[in-house]
mmCIF file of C-alpha atoms and ligand atoms in Angstrom:
data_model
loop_
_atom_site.group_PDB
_atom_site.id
_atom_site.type_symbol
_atom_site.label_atom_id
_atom_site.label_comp_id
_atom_site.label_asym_id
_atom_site.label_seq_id
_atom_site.Cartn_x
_atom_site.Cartn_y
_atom_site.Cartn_z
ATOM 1 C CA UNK A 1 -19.923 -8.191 -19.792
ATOM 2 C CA UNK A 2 -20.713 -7.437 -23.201
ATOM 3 C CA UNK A 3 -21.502 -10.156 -25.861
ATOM 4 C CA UNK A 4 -19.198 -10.559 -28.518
ATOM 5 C CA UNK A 5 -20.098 -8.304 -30.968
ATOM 6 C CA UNK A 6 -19.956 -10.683 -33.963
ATOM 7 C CA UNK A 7 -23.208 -12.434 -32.141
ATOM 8 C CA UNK A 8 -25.180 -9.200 -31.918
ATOM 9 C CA UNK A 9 -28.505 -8.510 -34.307
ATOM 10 C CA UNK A 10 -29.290 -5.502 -34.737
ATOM 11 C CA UNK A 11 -33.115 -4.512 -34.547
ATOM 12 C CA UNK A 12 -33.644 -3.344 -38.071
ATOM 13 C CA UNK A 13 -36.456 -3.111 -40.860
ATOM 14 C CA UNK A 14 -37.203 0.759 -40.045
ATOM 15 C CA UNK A 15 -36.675 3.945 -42.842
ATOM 16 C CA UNK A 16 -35.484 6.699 -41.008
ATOM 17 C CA UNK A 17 -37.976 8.951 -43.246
ATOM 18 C CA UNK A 18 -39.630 12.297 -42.092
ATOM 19 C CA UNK A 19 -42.803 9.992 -40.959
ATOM 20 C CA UNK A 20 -40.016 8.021 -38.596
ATOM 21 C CA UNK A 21 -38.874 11.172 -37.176
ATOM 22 C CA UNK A 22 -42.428 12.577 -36.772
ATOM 23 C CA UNK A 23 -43.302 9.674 -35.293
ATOM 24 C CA UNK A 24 -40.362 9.232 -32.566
ATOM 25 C CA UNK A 25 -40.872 12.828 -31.687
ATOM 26 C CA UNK A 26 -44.639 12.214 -30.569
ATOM 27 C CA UNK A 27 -43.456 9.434 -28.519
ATOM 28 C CA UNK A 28 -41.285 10.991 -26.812
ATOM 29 C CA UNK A 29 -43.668 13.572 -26.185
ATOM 30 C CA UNK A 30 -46.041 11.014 -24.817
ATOM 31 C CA UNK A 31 -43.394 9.651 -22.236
ATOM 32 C CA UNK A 32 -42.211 13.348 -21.439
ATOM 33 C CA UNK A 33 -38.681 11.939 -22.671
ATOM 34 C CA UNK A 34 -35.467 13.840 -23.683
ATOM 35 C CA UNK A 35 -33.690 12.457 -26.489
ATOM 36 C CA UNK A 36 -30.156 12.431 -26.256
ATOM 37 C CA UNK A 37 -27.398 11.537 -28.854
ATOM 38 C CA UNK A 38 -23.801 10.355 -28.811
ATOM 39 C CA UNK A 39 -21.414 11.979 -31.102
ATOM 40 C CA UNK A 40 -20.941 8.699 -32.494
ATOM 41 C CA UNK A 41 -24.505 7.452 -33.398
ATOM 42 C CA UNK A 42 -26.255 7.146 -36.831
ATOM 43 C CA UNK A 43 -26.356 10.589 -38.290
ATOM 44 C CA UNK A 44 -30.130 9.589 -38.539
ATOM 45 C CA UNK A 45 -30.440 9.709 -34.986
ATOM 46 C CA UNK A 46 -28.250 12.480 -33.811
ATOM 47 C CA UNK A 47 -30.305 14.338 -36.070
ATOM 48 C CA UNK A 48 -33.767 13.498 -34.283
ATOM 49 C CA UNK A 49 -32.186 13.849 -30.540
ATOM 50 C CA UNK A 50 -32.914 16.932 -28.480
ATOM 51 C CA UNK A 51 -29.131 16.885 -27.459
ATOM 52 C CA UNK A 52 -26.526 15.132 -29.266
ATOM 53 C CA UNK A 53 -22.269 15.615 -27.629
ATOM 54 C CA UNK A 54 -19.825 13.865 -25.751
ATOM 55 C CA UNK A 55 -21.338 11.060 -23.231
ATOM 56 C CA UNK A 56 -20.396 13.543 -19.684
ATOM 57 C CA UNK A 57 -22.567 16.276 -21.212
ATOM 58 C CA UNK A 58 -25.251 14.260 -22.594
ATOM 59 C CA UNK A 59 -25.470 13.368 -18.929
ATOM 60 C CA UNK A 60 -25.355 16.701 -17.529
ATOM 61 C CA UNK A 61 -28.140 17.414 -19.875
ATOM 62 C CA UNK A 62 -29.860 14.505 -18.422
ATOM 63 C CA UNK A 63 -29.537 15.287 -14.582
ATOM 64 C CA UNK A 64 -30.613 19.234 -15.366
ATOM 65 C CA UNK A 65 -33.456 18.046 -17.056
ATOM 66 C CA UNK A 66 -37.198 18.459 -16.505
ATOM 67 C CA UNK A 67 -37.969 15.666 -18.486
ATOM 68 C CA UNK A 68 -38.678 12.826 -15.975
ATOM 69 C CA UNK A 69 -37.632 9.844 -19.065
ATOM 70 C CA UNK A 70 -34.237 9.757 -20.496
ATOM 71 C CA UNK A 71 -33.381 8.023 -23.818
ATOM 72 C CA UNK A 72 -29.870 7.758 -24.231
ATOM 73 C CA UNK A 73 -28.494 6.909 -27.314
ATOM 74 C CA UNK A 74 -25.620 5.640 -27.020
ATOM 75 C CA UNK A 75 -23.672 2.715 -25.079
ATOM 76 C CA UNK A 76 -24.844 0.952 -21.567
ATOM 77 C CA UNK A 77 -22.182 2.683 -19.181
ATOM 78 C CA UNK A 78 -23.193 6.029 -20.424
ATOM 79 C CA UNK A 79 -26.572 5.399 -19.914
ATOM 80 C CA UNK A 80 -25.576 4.323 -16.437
ATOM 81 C CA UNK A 81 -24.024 7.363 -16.022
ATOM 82 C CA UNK A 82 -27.070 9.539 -16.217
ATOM 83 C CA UNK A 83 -29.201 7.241 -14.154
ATOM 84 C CA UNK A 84 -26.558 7.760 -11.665
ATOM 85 C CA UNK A 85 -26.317 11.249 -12.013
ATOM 86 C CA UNK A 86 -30.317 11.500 -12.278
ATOM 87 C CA UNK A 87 -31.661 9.328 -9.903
ATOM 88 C CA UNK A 88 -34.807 9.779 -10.142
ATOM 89 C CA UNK A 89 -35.650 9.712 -13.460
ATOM 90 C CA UNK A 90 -36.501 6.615 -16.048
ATOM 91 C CA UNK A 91 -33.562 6.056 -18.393
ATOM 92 C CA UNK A 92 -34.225 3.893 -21.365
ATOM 93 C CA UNK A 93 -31.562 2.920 -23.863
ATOM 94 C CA UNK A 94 -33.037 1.303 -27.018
ATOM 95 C CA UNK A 95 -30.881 -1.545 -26.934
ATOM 96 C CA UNK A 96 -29.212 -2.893 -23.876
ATOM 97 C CA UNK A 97 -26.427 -5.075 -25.983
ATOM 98 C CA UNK A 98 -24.712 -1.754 -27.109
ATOM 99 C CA UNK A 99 -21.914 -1.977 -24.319
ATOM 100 C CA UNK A 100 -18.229 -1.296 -24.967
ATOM 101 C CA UNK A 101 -14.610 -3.107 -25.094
ATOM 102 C CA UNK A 102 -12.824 -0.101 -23.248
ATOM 103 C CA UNK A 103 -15.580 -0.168 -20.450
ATOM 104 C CA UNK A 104 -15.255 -3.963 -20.193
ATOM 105 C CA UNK A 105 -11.659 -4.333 -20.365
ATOM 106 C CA UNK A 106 -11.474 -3.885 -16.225
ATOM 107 C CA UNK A 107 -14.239 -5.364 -14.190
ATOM 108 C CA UNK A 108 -14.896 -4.277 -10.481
ATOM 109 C CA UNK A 109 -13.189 -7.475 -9.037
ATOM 110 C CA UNK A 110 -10.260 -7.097 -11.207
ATOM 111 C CA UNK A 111 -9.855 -3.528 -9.889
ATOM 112 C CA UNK A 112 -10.251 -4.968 -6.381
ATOM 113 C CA UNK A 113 -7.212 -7.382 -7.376
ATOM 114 C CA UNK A 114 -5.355 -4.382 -8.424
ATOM 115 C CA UNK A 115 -6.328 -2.223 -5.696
ATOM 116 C CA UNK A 116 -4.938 -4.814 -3.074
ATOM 117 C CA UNK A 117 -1.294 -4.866 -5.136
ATOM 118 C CA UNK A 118 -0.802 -1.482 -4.457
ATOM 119 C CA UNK A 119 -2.363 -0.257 -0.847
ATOM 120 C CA UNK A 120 -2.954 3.620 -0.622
ATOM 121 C CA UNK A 121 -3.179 3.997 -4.558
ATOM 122 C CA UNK A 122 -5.045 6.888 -5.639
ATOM 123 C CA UNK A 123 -7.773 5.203 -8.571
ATOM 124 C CA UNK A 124 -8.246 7.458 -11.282
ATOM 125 C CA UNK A 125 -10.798 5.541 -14.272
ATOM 126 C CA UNK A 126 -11.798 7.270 -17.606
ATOM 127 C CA UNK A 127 -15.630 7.509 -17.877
ATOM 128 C CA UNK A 128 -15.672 4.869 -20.129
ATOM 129 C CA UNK A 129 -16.051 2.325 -17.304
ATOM 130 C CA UNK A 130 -19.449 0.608 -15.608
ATOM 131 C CA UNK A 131 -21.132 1.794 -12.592
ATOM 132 C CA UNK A 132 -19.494 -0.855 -10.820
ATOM 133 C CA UNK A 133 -15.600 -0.017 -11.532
ATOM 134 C CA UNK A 134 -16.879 3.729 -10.974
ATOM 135 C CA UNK A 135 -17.638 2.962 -7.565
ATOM 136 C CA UNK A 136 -14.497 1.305 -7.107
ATOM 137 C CA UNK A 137 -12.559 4.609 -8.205
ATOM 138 C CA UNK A 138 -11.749 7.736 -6.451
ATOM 139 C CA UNK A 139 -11.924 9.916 -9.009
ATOM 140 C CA UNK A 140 -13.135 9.968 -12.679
ATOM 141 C CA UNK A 141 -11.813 11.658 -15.223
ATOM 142 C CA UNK A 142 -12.633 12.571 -19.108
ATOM 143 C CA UNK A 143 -10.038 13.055 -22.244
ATOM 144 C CA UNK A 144 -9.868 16.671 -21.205
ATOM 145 C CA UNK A 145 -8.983 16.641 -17.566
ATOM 146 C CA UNK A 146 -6.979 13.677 -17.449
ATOM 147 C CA UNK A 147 -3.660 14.834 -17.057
ATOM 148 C CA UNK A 148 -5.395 17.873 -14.233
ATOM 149 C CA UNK A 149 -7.203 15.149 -12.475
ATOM 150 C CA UNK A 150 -3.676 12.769 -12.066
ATOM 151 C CA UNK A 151 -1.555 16.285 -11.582
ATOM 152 C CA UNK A 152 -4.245 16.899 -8.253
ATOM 153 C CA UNK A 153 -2.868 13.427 -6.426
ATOM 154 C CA UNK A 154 -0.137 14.261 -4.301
ATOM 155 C CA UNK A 155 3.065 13.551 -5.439
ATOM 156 C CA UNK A 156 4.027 11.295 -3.222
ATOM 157 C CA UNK A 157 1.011 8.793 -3.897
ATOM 158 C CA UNK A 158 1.240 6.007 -6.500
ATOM 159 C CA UNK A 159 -1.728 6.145 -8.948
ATOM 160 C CA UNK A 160 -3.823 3.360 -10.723
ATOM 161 C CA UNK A 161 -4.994 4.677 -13.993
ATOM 162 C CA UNK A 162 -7.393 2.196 -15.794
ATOM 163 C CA UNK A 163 -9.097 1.435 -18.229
ATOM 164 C CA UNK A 164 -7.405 3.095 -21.178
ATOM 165 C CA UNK A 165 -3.554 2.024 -22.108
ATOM 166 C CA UNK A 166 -3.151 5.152 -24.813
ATOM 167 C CA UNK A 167 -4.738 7.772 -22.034
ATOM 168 C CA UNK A 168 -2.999 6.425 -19.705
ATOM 169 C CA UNK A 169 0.183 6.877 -21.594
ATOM 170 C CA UNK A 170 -0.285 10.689 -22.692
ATOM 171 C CA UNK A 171 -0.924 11.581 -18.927
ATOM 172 C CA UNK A 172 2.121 9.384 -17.609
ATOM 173 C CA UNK A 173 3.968 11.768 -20.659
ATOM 174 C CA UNK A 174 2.610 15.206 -19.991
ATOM 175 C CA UNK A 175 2.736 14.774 -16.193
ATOM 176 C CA UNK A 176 6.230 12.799 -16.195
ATOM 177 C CA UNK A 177 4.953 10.780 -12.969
ATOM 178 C CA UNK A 178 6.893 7.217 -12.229
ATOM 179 C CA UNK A 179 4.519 6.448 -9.385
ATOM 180 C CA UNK A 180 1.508 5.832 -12.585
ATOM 181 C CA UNK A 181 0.668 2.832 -13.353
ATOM 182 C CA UNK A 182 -1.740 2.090 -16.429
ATOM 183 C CA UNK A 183 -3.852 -0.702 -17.039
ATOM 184 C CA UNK A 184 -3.572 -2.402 -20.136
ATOM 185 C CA UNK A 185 -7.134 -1.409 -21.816
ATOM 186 C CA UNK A 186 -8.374 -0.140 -25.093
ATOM 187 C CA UNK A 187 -11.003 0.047 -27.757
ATOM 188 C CA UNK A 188 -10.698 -1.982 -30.362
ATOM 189 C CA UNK A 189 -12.033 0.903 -32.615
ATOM 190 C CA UNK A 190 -9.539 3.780 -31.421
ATOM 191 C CA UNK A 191 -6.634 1.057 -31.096
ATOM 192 C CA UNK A 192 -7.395 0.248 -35.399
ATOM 193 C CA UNK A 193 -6.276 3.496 -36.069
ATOM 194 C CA UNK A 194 -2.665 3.422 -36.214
ATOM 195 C CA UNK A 195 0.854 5.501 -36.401
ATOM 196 C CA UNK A 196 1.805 4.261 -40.222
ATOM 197 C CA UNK A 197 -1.846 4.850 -41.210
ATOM 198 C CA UNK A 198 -2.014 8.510 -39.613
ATOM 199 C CA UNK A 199 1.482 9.475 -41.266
ATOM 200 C CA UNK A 200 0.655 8.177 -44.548
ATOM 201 C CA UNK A 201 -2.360 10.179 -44.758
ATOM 202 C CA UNK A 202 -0.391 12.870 -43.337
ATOM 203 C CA UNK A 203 1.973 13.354 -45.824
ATOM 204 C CA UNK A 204 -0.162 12.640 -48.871
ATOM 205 C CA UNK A 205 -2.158 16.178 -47.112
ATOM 206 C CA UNK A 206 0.947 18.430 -45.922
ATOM 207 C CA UNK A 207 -1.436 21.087 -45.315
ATOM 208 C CA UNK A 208 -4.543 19.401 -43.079
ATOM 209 C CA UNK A 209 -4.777 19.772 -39.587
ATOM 210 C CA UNK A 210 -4.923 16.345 -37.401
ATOM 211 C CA UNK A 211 -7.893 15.774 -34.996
ATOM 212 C CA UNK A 212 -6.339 13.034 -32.687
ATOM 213 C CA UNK A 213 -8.554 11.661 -30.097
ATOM 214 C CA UNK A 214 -6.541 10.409 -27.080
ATOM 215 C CA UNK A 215 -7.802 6.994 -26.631
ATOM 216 C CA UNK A 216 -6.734 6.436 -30.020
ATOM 217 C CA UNK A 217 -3.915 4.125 -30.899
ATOM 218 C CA UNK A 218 -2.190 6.577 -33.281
ATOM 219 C CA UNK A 219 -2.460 9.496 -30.190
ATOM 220 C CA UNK A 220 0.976 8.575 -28.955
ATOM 221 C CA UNK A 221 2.437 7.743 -32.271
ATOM 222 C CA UNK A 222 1.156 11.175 -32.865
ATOM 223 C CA UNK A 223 3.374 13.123 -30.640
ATOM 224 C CA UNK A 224 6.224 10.549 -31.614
ATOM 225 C CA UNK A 225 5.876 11.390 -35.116
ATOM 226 C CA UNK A 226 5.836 15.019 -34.598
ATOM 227 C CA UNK A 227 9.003 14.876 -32.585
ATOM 228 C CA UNK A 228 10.568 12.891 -35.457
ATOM 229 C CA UNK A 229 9.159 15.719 -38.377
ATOM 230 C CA UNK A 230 7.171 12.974 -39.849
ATOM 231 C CA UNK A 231 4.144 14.959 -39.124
ATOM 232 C CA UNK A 232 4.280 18.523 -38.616
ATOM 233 C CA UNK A 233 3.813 19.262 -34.502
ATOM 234 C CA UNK A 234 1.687 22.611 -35.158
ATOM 235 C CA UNK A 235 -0.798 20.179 -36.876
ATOM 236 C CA UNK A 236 -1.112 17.389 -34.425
ATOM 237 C CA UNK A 237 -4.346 18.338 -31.865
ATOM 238 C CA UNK A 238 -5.218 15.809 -29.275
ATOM 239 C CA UNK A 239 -8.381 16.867 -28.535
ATOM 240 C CA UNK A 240 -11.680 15.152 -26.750
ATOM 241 C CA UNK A 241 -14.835 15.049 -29.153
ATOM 242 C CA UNK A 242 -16.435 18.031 -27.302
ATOM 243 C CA UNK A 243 -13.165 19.953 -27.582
ATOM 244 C CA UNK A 244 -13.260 18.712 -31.708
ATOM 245 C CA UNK A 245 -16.209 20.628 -32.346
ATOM 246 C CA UNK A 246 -14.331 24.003 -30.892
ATOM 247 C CA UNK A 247 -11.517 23.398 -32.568
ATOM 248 C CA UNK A 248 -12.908 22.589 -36.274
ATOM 249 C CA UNK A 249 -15.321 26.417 -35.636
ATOM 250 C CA UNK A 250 -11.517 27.668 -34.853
ATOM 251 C CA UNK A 251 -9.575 25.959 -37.610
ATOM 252 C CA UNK A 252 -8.123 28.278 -40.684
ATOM 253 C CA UNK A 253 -7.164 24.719 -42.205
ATOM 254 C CA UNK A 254 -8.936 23.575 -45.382
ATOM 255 C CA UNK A 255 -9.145 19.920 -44.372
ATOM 256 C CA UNK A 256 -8.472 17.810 -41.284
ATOM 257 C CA UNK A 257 -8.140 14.395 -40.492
ATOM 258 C CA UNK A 258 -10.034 12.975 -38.081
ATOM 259 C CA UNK A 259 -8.402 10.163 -35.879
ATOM 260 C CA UNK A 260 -11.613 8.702 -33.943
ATOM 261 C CA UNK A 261 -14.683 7.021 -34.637
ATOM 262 C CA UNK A 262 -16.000 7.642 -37.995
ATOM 263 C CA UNK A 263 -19.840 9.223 -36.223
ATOM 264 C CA UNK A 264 -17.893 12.706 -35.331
ATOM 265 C CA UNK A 265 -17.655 13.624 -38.953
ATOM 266 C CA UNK A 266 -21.472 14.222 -39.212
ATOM 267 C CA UNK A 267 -20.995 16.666 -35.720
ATOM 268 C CA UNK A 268 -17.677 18.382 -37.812
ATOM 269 C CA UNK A 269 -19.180 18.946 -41.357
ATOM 270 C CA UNK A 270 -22.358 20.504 -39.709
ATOM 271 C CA UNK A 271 -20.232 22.605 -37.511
ATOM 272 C CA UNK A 272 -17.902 23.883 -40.371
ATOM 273 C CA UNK A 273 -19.292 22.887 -43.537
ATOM 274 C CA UNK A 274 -16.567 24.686 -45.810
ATOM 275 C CA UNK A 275 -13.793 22.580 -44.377
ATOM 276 C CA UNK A 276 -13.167 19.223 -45.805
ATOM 277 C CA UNK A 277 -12.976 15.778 -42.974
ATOM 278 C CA UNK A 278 -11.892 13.223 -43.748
ATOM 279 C CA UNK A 279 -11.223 9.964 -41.448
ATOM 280 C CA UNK A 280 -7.836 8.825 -40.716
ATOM 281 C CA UNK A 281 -9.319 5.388 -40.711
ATOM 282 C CA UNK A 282 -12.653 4.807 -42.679
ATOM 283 C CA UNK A 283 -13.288 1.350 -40.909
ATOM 284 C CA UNK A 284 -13.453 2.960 -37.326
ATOM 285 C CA UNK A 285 -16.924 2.514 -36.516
ATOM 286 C CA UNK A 286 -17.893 1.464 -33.435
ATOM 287 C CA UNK A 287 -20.783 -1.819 -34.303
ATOM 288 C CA UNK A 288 -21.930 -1.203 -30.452
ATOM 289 C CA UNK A 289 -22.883 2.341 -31.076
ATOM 290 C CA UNK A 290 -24.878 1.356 -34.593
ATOM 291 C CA UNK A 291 -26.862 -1.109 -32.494
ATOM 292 C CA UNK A 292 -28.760 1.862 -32.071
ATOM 293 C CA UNK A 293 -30.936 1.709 -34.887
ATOM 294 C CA UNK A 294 -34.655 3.853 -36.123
ATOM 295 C CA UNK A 295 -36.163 0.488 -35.658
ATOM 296 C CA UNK A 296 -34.621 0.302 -31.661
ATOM 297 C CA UNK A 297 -35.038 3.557 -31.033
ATOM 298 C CA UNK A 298 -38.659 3.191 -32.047
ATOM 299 C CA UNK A 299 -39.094 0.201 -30.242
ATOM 300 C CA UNK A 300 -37.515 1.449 -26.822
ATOM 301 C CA UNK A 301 -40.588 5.143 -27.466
ATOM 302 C CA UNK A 302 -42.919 2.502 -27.827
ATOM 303 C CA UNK A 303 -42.820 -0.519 -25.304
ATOM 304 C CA UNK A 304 -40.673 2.031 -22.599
ATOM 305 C CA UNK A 305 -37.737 -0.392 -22.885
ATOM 306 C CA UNK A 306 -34.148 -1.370 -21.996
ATOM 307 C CA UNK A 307 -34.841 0.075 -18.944
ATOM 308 C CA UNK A 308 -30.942 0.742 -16.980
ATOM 309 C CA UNK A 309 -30.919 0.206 -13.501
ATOM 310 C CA UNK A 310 -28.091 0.776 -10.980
ATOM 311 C CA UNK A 311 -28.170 -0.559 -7.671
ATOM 312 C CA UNK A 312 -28.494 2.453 -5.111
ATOM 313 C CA UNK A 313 -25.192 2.153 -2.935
ATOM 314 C CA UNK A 314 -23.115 1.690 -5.890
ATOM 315 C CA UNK A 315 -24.643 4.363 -7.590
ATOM 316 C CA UNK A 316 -24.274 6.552 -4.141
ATOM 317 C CA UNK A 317 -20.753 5.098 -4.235
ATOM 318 C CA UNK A 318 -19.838 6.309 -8.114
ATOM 319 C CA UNK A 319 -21.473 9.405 -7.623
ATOM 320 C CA UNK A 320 -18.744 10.438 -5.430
ATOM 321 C CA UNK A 321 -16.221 9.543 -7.918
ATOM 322 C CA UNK A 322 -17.950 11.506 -10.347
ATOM 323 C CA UNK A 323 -18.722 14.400 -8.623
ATOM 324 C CA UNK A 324 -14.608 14.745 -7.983
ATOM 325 C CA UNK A 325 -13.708 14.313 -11.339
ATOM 326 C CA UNK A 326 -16.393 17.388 -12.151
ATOM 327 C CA UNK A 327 -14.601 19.482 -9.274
ATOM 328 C CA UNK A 328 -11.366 19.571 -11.336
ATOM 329 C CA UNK A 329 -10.268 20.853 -14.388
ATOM 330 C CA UNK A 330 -11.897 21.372 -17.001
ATOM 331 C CA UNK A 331 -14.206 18.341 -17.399
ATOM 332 C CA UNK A 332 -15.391 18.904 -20.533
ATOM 333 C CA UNK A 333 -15.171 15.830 -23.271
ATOM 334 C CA UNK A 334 -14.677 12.523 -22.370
ATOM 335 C CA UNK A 335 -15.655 9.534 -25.350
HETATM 336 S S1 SF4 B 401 -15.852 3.450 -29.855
HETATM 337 FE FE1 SF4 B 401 -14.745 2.086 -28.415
HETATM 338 S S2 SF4 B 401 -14.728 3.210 -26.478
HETATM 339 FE FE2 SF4 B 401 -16.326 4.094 -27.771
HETATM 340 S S3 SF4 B 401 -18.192 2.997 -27.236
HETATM 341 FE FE3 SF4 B 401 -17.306 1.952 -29.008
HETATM 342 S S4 SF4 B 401 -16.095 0.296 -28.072
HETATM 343 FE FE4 SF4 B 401 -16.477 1.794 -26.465
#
């Protein structure tokens, strides 16, 4: 379980200057390590990764590989997820605190609980979950195939979707099934950025597109609003943070709001530097993700640490889940 994140120090003291960079890049040399970078890190360190995206292709990057050391930065389960999707390989994350409040809001005994409440249930779990609940699932899915991934259960068989409460709600919408039932999860990041905010912002910029991602609390309050008129419903796009990047190249808008973690602006201004981002919510920034400092990330090139570890049957065990989730739909995205 992750500490609160009030308690947790950052490692710190470090300019992120060109000697930095030079220096984490002969490191990882040294260790034969890819660098890989979550949409939502420091712009400092998405800009010395190898790789920086959305945590399900960071870890397809990972398992394709030659590199034989991993350093994912980003939070513990997706660091879990490569080492379970790559094996073989060392994966270090630079600090081992940086877990998440989605991923922790449903443990693998909880699920269990659940599980036994409703015998024959399908379990469907975003990928924002630990390796545990993952091998407690039947199939994964990501922002982008989650409705796909539900609409492949038969009909007839009740679901458990978990961990995500505002996912959980735009699939139960767009696939109209009864037989869902949604566990009461979230982010406390995506669920700060709310309805009133996003239609305030909306209306003082009639004209900007609206980047909505789904976990967010303002996603449903979204599609509500456009049905009202209080935001126009050619404008609303609830998109993943892989499937951001598409649509900001594909935009003809001059601005857009973003509605997710403040990180994905420095990912959206690189990949379409004449259009003006702006967040819906300026205080959405994950603390867990900015754990990952120059000063850890120098730290975990130098020592070979946090070393993440899953035990090999539940690994074997969440592999399967994955592996499913990347057999349907398109399963592009995720966090
Ligand atoms: S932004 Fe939310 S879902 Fe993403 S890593 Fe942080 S706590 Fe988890």
């Amino acid at each position: 379980m992750t500490a609160d994140v009030d308690e947790l120090v950052p490692y710190g003291g470090v300019r992120a200057d060109a000697a930095w960079a030079d220096e984490v890049r002969r490191l990882a040399a040294d260790r034969d390590a890819v660098l890989l970078a979550h949409n939502y890190q420091l712009p400092e360190i998405q800009e010395v990764a190898d790789h920086t995206g959305d945590s399900l292709a960071l870890s397809r990057i990972a398992a394709a590989s030659d590199a034989s050391t991993i350093v994912f930065c980003g939070v513990h389960f997706m660091a879990e997820t490569a080492k379970i999707l790559a094996p073989e390989k060392t994966v270090l994350i630079p600090d081992a605190r940086a877990g998440c409040s989605l991923a922790d809001s449903i443990t693998a005994e909880q699920l269990r609980g659940w599980k036994a409440q409703h015998p024959g249930a399908v379990v469907v779990s975003y990928v924002n979950t630990t390796a545990e609940v993952k091998a407690e699932t039947d199939i994964c899915c990501t922002s982008s195939n989650a409705v796909d991934v539900v609409a492949s259960v038969p009909a007839d068989r009740e679901v458990l979707f978990c961990p995500d409460q505002f996912l959980g709600a735009h699939v139960k919408r767009e696939t109209g099934r009864e037989n869902l039932h949604i566990w009461a999860g979230e982010c406390h990041v995506h669920a700060g950025i709310n309805g009133p905010e996003l239609a305030e912002r909306a209306a003082a910029d009639p004209d900007a597109d609206l980047f909505i991602h789904p976990e967010c609390g303002c996603a449903t309050s979204a599609l509500y609003l456009a049905g009202e008129g209080a935001v126009p419903e050619d404008k609303v796009k609830i998109l993943s943070t892989g499937d951001m990047l598409t649509a900001a190249r594909d935009t003809r808008a001059e601005s857009v709001l973003v509605a997710t973690e403040v990180g994905m602006l420095h990912q959206l201004r690189k990949a379409a530097p004449e259009i003006d981002f702006r967040a819906v919510n300026d205080r959405a920034s994950c603390r867990y993700m900015k754990m990952i400092t120059p000063a850890a990330l120098l730290r975990s090139l130098t020592d070979g640490v946090d070393e993440v570890d899953v035990d090999p049957d539940t690994a074997a065990r969440a592999r399967d889940s994955v592996r499913r989730m990347v057999e349907i739909g398109n399963p592009g995205g995720g966090e």
